[in-house]
Coordinates of C-alpha atoms in Angstrom, one line a residue:
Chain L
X1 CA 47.5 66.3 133.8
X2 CA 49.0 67.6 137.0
X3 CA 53.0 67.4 138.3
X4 CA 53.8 67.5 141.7
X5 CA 57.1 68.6 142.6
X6 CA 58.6 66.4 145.2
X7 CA 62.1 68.1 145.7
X8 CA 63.3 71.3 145.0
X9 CA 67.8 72.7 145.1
X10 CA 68.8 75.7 144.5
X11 CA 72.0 75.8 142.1
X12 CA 73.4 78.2 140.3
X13 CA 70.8 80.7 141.0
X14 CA 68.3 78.6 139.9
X15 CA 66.5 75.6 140.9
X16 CA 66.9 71.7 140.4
X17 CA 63.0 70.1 141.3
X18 CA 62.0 66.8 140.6
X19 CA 58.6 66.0 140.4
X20 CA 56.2 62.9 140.2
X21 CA 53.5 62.7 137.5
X22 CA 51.0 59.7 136.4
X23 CA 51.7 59.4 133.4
X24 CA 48.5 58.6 130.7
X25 CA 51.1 56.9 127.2
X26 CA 53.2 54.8 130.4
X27 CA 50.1 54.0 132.2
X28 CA 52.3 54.2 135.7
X29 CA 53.3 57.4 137.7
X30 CA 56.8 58.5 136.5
X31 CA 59.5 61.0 137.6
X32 CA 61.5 63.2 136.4
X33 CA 63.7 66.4 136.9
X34 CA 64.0 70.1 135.3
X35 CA 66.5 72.6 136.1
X36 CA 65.2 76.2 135.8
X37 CA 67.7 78.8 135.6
X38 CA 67.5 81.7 136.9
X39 CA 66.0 83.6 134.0
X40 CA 63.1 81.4 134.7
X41 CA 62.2 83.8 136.9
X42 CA 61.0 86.4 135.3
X43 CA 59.7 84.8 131.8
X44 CA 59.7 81.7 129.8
X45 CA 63.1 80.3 128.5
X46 CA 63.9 77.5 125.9
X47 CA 64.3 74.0 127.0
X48 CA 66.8 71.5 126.4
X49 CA 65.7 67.5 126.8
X50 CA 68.3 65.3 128.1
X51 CA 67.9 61.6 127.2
X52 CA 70.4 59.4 129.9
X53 CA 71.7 56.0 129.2
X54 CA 71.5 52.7 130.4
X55 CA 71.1 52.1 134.3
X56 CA 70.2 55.9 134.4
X57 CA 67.3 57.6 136.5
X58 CA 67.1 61.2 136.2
X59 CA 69.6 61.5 138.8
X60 CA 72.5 60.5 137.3
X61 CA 73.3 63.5 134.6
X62 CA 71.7 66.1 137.2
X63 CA 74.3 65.1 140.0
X64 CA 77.2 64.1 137.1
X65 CA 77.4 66.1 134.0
X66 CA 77.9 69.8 135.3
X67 CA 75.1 70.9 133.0
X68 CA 73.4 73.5 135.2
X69 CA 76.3 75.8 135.4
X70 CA 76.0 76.5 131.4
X71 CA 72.0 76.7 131.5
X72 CA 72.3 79.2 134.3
X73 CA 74.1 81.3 132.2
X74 CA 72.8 81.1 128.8
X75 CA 69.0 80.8 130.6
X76 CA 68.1 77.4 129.0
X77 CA 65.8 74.7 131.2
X78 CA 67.0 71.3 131.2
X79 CA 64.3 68.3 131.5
X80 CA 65.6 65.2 132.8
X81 CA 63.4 62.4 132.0
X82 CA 63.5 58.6 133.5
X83 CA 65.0 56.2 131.5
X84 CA 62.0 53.4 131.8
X85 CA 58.8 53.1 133.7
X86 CA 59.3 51.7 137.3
X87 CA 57.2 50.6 139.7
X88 CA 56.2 46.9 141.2
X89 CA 54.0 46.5 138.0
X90 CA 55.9 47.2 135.6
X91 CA 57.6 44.1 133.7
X92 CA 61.0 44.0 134.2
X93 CA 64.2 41.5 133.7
X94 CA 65.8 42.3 137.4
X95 CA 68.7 40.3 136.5
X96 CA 70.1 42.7 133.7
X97 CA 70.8 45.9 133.1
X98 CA 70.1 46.1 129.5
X99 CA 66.2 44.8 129.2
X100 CA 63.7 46.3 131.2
X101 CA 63.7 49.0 133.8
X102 CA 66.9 51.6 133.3
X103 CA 66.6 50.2 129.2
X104 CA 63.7 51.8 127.6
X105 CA 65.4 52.4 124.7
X106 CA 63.3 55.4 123.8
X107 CA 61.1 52.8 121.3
X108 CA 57.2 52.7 121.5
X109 CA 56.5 48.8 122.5
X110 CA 54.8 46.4 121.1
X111 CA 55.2 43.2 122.2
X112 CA 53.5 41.7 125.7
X113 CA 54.6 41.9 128.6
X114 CA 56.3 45.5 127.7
X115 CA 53.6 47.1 125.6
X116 CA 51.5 47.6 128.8
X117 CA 54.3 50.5 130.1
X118 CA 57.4 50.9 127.8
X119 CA 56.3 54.0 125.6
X120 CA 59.0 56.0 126.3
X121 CA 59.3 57.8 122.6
X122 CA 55.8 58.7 122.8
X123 CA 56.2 60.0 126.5
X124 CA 59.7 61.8 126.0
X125 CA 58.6 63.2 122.5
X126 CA 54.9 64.1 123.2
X127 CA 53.2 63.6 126.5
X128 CA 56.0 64.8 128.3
X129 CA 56.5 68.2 126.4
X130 CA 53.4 69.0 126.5
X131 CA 52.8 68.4 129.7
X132 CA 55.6 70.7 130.6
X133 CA 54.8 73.2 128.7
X134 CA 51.7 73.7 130.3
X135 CA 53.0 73.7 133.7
X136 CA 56.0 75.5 133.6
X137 CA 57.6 78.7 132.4
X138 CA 58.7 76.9 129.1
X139 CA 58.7 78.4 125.7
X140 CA 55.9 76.4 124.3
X141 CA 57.4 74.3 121.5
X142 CA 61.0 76.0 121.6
X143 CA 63.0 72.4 122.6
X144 CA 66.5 70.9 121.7
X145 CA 67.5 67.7 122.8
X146 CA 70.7 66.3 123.8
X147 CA 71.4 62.8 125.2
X148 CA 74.4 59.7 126.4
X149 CA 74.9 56.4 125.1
X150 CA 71.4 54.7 125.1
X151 CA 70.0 58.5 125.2
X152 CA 72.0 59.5 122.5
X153 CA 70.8 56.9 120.2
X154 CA 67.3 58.6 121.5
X155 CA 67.9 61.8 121.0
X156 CA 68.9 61.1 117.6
X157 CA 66.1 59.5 116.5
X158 CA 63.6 61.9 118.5
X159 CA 65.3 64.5 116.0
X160 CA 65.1 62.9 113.0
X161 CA 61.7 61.3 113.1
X162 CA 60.7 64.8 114.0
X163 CA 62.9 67.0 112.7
X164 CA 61.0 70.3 112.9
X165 CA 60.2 69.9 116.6
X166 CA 63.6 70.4 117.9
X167 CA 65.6 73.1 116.9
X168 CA 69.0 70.9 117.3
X169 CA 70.2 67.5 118.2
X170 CA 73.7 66.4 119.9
X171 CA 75.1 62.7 121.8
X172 CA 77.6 61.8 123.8
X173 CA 78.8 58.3 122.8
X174 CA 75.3 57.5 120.9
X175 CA 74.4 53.9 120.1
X176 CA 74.3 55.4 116.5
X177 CA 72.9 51.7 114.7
X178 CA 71.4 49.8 117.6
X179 CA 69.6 47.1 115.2
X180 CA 73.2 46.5 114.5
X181 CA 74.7 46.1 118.0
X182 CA 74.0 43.7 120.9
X183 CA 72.5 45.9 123.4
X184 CA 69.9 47.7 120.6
X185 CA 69.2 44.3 119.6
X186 CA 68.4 43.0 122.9
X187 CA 65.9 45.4 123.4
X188 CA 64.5 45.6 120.3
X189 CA 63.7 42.4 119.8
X190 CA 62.1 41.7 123.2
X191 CA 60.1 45.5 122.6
X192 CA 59.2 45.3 119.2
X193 CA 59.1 41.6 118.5
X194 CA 61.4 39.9 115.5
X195 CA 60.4 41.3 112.4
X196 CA 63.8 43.4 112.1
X197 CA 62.1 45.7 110.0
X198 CA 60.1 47.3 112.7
X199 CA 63.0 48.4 114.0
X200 CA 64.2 50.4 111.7
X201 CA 61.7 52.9 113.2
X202 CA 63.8 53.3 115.6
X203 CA 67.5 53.5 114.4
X204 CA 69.3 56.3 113.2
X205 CA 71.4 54.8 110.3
X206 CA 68.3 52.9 109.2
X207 CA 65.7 56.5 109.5
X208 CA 68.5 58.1 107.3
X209 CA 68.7 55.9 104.8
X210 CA 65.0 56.4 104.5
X211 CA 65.4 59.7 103.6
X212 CA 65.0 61.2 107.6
X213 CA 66.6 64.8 107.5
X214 CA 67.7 67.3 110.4
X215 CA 70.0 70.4 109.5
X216 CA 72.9 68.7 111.5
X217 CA 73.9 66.0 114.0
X218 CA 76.6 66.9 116.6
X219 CA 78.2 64.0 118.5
X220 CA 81.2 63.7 120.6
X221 CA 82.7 60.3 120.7
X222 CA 85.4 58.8 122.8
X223 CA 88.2 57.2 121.5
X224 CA 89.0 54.9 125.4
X225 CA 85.3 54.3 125.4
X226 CA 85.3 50.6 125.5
X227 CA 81.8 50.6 124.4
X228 CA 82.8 51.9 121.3
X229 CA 85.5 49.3 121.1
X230 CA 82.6 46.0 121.2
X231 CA 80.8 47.8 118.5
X232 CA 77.9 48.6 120.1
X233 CA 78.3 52.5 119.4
X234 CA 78.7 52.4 115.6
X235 CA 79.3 56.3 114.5
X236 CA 81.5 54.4 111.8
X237 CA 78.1 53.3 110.7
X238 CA 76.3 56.9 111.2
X239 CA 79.4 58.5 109.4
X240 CA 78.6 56.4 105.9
X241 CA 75.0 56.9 105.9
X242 CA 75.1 60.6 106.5
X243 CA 77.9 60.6 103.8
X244 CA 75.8 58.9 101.6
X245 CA 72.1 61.0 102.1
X246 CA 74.4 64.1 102.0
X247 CA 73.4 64.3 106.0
X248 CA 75.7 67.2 107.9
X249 CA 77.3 65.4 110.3
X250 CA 80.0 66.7 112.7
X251 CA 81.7 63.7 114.5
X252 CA 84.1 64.5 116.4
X253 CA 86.8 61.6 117.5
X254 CA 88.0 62.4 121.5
X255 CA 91.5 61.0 122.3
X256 CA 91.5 59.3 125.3
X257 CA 88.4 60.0 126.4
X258 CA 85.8 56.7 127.8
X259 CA 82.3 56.4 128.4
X260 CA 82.0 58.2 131.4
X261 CA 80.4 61.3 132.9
X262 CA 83.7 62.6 133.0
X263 CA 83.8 62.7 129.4
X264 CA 80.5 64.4 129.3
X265 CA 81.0 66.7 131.6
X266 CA 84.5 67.6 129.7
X267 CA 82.5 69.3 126.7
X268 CA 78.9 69.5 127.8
X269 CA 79.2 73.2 127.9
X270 CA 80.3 73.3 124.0
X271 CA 76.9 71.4 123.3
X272 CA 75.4 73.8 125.8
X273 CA 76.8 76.6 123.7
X274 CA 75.7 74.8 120.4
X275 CA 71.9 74.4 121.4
X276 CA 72.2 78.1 122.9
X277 CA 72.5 79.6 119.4
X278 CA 70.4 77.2 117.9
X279 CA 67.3 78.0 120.2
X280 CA 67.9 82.0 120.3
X281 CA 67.6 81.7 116.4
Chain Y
X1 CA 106.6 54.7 149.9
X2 CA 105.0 53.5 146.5
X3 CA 101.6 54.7 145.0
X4 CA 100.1 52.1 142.8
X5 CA 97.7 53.6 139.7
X6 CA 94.7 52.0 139.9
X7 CA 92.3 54.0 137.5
X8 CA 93.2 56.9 134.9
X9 CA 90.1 59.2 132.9
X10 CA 91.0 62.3 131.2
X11 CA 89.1 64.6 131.8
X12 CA 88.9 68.1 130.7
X13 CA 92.3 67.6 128.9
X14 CA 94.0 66.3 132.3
X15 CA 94.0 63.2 134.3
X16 CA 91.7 62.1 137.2
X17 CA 93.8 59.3 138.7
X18 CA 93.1 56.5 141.7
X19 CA 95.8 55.5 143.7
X20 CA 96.1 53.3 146.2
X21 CA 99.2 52.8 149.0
X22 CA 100.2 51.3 152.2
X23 CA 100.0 54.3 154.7
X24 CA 102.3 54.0 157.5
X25 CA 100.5 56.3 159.7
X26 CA 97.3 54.6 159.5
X27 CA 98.8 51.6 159.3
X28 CA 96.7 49.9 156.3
X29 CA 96.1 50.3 152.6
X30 CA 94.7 53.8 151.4
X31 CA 93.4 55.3 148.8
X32 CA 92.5 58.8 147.0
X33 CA 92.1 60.3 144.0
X34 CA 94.1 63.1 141.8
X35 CA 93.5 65.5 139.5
X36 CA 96.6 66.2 137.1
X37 CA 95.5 68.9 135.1
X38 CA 96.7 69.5 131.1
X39 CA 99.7 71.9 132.4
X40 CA 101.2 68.8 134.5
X41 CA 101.9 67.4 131.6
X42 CA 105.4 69.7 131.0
X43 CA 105.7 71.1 134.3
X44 CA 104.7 70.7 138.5
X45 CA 101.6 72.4 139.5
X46 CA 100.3 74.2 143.0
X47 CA 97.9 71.4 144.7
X48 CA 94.8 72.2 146.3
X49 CA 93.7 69.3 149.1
X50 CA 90.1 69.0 149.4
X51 CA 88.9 66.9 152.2
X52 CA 85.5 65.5 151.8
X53 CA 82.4 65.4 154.5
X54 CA 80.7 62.5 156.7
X55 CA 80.2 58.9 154.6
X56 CA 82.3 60.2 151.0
X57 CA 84.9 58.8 149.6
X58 CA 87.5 59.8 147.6
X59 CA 84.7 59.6 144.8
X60 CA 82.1 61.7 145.6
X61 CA 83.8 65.4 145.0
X62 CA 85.2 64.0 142.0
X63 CA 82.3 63.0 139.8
X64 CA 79.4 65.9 141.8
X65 CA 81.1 69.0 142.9
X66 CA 82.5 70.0 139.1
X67 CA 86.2 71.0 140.3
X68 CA 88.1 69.8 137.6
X69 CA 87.0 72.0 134.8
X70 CA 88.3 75.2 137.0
X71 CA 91.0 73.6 137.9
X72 CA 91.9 72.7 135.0
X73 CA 91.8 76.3 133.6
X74 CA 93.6 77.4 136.6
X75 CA 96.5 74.8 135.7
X76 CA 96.1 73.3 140.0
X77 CA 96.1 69.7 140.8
X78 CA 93.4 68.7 143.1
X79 CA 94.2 65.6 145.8
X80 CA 90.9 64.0 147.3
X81 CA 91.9 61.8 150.1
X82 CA 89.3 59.1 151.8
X83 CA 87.9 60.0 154.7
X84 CA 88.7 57.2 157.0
X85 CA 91.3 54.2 156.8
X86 CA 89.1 51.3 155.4
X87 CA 89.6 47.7 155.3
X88 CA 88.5 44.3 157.1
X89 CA 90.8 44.8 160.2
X90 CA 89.5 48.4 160.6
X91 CA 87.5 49.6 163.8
X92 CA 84.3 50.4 162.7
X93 CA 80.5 51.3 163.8
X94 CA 79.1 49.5 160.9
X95 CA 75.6 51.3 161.6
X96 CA 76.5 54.3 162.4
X97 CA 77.2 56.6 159.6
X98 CA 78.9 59.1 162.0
X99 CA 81.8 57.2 163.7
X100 CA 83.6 54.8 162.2
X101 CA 84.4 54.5 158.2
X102 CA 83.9 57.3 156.9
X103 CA 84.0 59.6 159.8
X104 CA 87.5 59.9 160.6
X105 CA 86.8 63.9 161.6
X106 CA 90.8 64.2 160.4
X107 CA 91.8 64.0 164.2
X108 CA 94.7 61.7 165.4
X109 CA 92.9 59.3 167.3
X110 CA 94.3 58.2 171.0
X111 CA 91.9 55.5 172.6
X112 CA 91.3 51.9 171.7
X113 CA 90.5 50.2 169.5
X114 CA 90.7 53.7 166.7
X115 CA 94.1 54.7 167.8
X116 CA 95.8 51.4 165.2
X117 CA 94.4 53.2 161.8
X118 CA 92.4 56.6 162.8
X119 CA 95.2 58.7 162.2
X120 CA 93.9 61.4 159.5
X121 CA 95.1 64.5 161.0
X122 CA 98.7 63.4 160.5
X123 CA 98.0 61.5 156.9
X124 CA 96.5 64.9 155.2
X125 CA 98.7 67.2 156.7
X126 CA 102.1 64.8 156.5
X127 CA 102.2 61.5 154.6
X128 CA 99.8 62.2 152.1
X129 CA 101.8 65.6 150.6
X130 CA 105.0 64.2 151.3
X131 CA 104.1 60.6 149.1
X132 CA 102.4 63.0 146.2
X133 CA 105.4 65.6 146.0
X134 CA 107.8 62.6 145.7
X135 CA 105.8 60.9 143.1
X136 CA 103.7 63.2 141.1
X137 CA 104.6 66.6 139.2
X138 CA 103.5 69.0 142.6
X139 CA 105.4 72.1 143.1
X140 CA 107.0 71.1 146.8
X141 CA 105.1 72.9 150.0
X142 CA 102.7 75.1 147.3
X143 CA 99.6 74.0 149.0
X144 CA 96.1 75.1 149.5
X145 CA 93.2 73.2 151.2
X146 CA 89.7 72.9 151.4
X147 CA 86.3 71.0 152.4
X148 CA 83.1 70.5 152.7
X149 CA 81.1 69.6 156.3
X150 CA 83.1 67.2 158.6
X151 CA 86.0 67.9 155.6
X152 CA 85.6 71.9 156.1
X153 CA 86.1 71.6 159.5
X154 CA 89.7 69.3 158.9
X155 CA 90.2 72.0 156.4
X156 CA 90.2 74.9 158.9
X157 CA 92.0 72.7 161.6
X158 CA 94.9 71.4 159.1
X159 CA 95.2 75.6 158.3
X160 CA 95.3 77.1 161.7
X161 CA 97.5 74.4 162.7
X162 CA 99.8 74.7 160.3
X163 CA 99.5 78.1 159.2
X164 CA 102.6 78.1 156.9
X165 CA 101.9 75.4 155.2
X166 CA 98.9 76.2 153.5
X167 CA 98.9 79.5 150.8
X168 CA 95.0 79.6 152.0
X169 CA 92.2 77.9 153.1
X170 CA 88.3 77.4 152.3
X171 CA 85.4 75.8 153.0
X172 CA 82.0 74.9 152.3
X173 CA 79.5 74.3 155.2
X174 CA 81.8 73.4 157.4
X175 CA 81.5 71.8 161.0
X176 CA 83.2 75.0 162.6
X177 CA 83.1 74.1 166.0
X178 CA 83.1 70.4 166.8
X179 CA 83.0 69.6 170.6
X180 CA 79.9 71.9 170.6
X181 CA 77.7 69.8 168.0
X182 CA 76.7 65.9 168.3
X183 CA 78.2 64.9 165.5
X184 CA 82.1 65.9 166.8
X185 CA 81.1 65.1 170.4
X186 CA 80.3 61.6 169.1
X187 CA 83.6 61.5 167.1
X188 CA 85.9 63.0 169.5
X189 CA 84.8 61.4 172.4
X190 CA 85.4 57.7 171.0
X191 CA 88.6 59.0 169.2
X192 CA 90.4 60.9 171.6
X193 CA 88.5 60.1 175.4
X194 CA 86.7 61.8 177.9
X195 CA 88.9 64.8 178.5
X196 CA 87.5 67.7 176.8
X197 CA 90.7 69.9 176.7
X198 CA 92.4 67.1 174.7
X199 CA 89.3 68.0 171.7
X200 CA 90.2 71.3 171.6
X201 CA 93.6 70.9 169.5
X202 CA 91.2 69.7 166.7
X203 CA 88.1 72.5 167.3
X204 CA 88.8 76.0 164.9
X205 CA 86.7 77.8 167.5
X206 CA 89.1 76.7 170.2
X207 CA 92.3 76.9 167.9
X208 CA 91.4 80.4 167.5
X209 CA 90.3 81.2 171.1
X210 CA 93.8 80.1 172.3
X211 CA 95.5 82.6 169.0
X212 CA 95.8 80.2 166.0
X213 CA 95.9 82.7 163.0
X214 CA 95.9 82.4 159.4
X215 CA 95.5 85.7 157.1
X216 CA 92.0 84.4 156.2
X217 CA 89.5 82.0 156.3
X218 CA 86.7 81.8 153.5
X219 CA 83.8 79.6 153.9
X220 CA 80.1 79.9 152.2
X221 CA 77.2 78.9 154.8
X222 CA 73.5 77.8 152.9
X223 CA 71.1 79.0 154.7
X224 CA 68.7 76.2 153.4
X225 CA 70.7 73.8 155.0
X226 CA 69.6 71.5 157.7
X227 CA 72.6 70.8 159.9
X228 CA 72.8 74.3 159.7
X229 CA 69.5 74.5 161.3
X230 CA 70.4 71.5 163.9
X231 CA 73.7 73.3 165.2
X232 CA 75.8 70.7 163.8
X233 CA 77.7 73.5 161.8
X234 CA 78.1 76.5 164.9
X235 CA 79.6 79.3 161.7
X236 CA 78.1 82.1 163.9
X237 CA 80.6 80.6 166.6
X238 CA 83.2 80.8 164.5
X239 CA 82.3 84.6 163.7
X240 CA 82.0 85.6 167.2
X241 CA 85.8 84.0 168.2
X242 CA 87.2 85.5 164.9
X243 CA 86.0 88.8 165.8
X244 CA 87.4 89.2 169.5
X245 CA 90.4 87.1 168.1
X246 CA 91.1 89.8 165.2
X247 CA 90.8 87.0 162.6
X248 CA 89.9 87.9 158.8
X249 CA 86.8 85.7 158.1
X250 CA 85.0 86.3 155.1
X251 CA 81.7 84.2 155.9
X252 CA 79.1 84.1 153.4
X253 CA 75.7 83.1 154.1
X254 CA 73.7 82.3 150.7
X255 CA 69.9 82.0 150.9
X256 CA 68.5 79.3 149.4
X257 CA 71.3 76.7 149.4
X258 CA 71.2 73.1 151.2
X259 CA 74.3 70.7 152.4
X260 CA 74.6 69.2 148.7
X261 CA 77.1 68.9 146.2
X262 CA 74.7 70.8 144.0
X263 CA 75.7 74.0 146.9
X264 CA 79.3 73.2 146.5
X265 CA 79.3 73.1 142.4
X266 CA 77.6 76.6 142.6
X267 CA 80.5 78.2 144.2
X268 CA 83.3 76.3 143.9
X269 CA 84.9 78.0 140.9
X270 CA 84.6 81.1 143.0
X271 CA 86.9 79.1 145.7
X272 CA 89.2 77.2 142.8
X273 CA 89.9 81.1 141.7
X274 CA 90.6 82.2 145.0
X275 CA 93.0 79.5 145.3
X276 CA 94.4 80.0 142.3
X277 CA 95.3 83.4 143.6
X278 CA 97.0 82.6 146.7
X279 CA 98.6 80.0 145.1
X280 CA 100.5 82.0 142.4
X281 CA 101.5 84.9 145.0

């Protein structure tokens, strides 16, 4: 498995590359983008994963969020993976936003034509990592993971499907019950087929009600995100099963605040902080 | 003169605001962008004006370069203008991404057919400030400015031309000396004719050569940075007529750093604190 790194900023002392891979559980080359700080430098340093939302390449939170800044100084990588497969081969609804290409949904597929390329937990949870690790100076196995909208909703569930491979999980704005909500349902149903079970896999209220465990979940939620308005965010939902499985959950309501990076990049540096401790533990 | 509210997002515990108006000077419908931090909520705030490079608009500082969180700290509102008049019934180069929209060089254009909207110079310096102290909570006249590229270069020329109206003035790879590089010879010969003495009223270089003076100008350089490279940006110019002129220039050349945003959000809370400083004198 080799990356080749196609771009390369300096920021903060550090450097911003993006880099081009062929990926083996998406069968098509993918890209992503990993900030290195500084500390990078001179020896291996934790990593944070970043999981964006809908309509997101890497390019989006690396341009948007202001993230660097913090993992410059507290000398934390950041890995920015795609948010699909792309490529002329790779199936695709161009018309909208939600199915397809920019709407992975972090699930493993099943269903033709998506099953041939939309593996995206296996890749952002396993081949990815690993592949990383191996490559760069990463702490091998040392990972948190963070994430927006779509992304939070995978973060979570990366966490809590594996909860002693990441060392703590927050969300912006999560899609906290997707099998619940128009968007996770979209998706789900064209990627995993209609046997709503299935997708319980996949879905953070569902996963906890099965018993799924992580020491905490820290999410920041807007109260102006309209999102969260049509019901396709549901911490309400999170909120009563983590109540209910005794889950440690810190929700914390934002007046005013939307769906935007502006609202991300407004307290991206307490979740900075937040995984900081957790990975110097 | 009325400003019309098009767009509100707190952020970091302020407001980033669109606006749009009918500028008489340029003689069509404008708009820009403002940053109100938390402190204009119970009293006026210094205002820093930061005028953005070749193709931006109003949006592209605001969401990439990471200004509002030191701003916001600092208790400064931030005004991002466009950086041409836009509209239907404006002259334009529509394939060139160096003349035209987008590329009004903040000069007071002269010749047909840019003379009827092209007049940046006097909308940043005069109309602009006087609209946003009337209508928004901005101490009167307490005002810094800055830029980035073709925005660092109005910047420096809105400074030395008005040295008492500006507390102090920065920039970020900014075009230093105009009617020596293609991109202002382009520019200033469509805007402003064949008659090279009539450029050098908007040229630092020449402003200084002929005794502008201000009590410093502060500008970071990358030296990774191609237009750099392709004389577009002339600092060492700048430094030799600063040094015979007796002009403070604190120029910083940082290895490593492109023309990006990412270069900008490195250093800019260095230049928001600087600000800040000359601001509360």
């Amino acid at each position: 498995m080799i990356i080749q790194k196609i771009e390369s900023i300096k920021e903060f002392g550090g450097y911003l590359n993006r880099y081009t891979h062929q990926s083996e559980v998406c069968n098509t080359e993918m890209m992503f983008s990993v900030y290195l700080p500084p500390q990078a430098e001179k020896g291996k340093v934790p990593t944070l994963y970043w999981l964006s939302g809908l309509t997101c390449t890497d390019d989006n939170v690396r341009t948007k969020a202001g993230m660097q800044r913090y993992a410059a100084e507290q000398g934390m990588a950041l890995v920015f993976p795609d948010t699909s497969p792309r490529g002329d081969d790779v199936a695709d609804e161009s018309e909208r936003y939600d199915l397809g290409k920019g709407a992975g949904f972090y699930v493993n597929a099943t269903q033709a034509p998506w099953s041939t390329h939309y593996q995206m937990y296996a890749y952002v949870t396993q081949e990815l990592p690993a592949l990383l690790e191996a490559n760069l100076p990463l702490i091998p196995e040392l990972r948190s993971i963070s994430g927006h909208s779509m992304g939070g909703h995978g973060a979570l569930i990366c966490a809590l499907k594996n909860p002693d491979t990441y060392q703590s999980v927050s969300a912006f704005s999560p899609i906290c019950n997707p099998i619940k909500g128009d968007w996770g349902k979209g998706c789900f149903s064209a990627y995993l087929g209609d046997n709503e079970e299935e997708w319980k896999a996949y879905d953070a209220v569902a996963l906890i009600k099965q018993g799924a465990k992580v020491s905490e979940l820290f999410i920041d939620q807007g109260l102006a995100d309209e999102f969260y308005d049509e019901k396709q965010l549901l911490p309400e939902n999170l909120q009563v099963a983590c109540d209910h499985a005794d889950q440690k959950l810190t929700l914390r309501m934002q007046a005013g605040y939307d769906h935007s990076y502006h609202f991300i990049a407004t307290f991206i540096g307490e979740h900075i902080a937040y995984h900081a401790k957790a990975l110097a533990r």
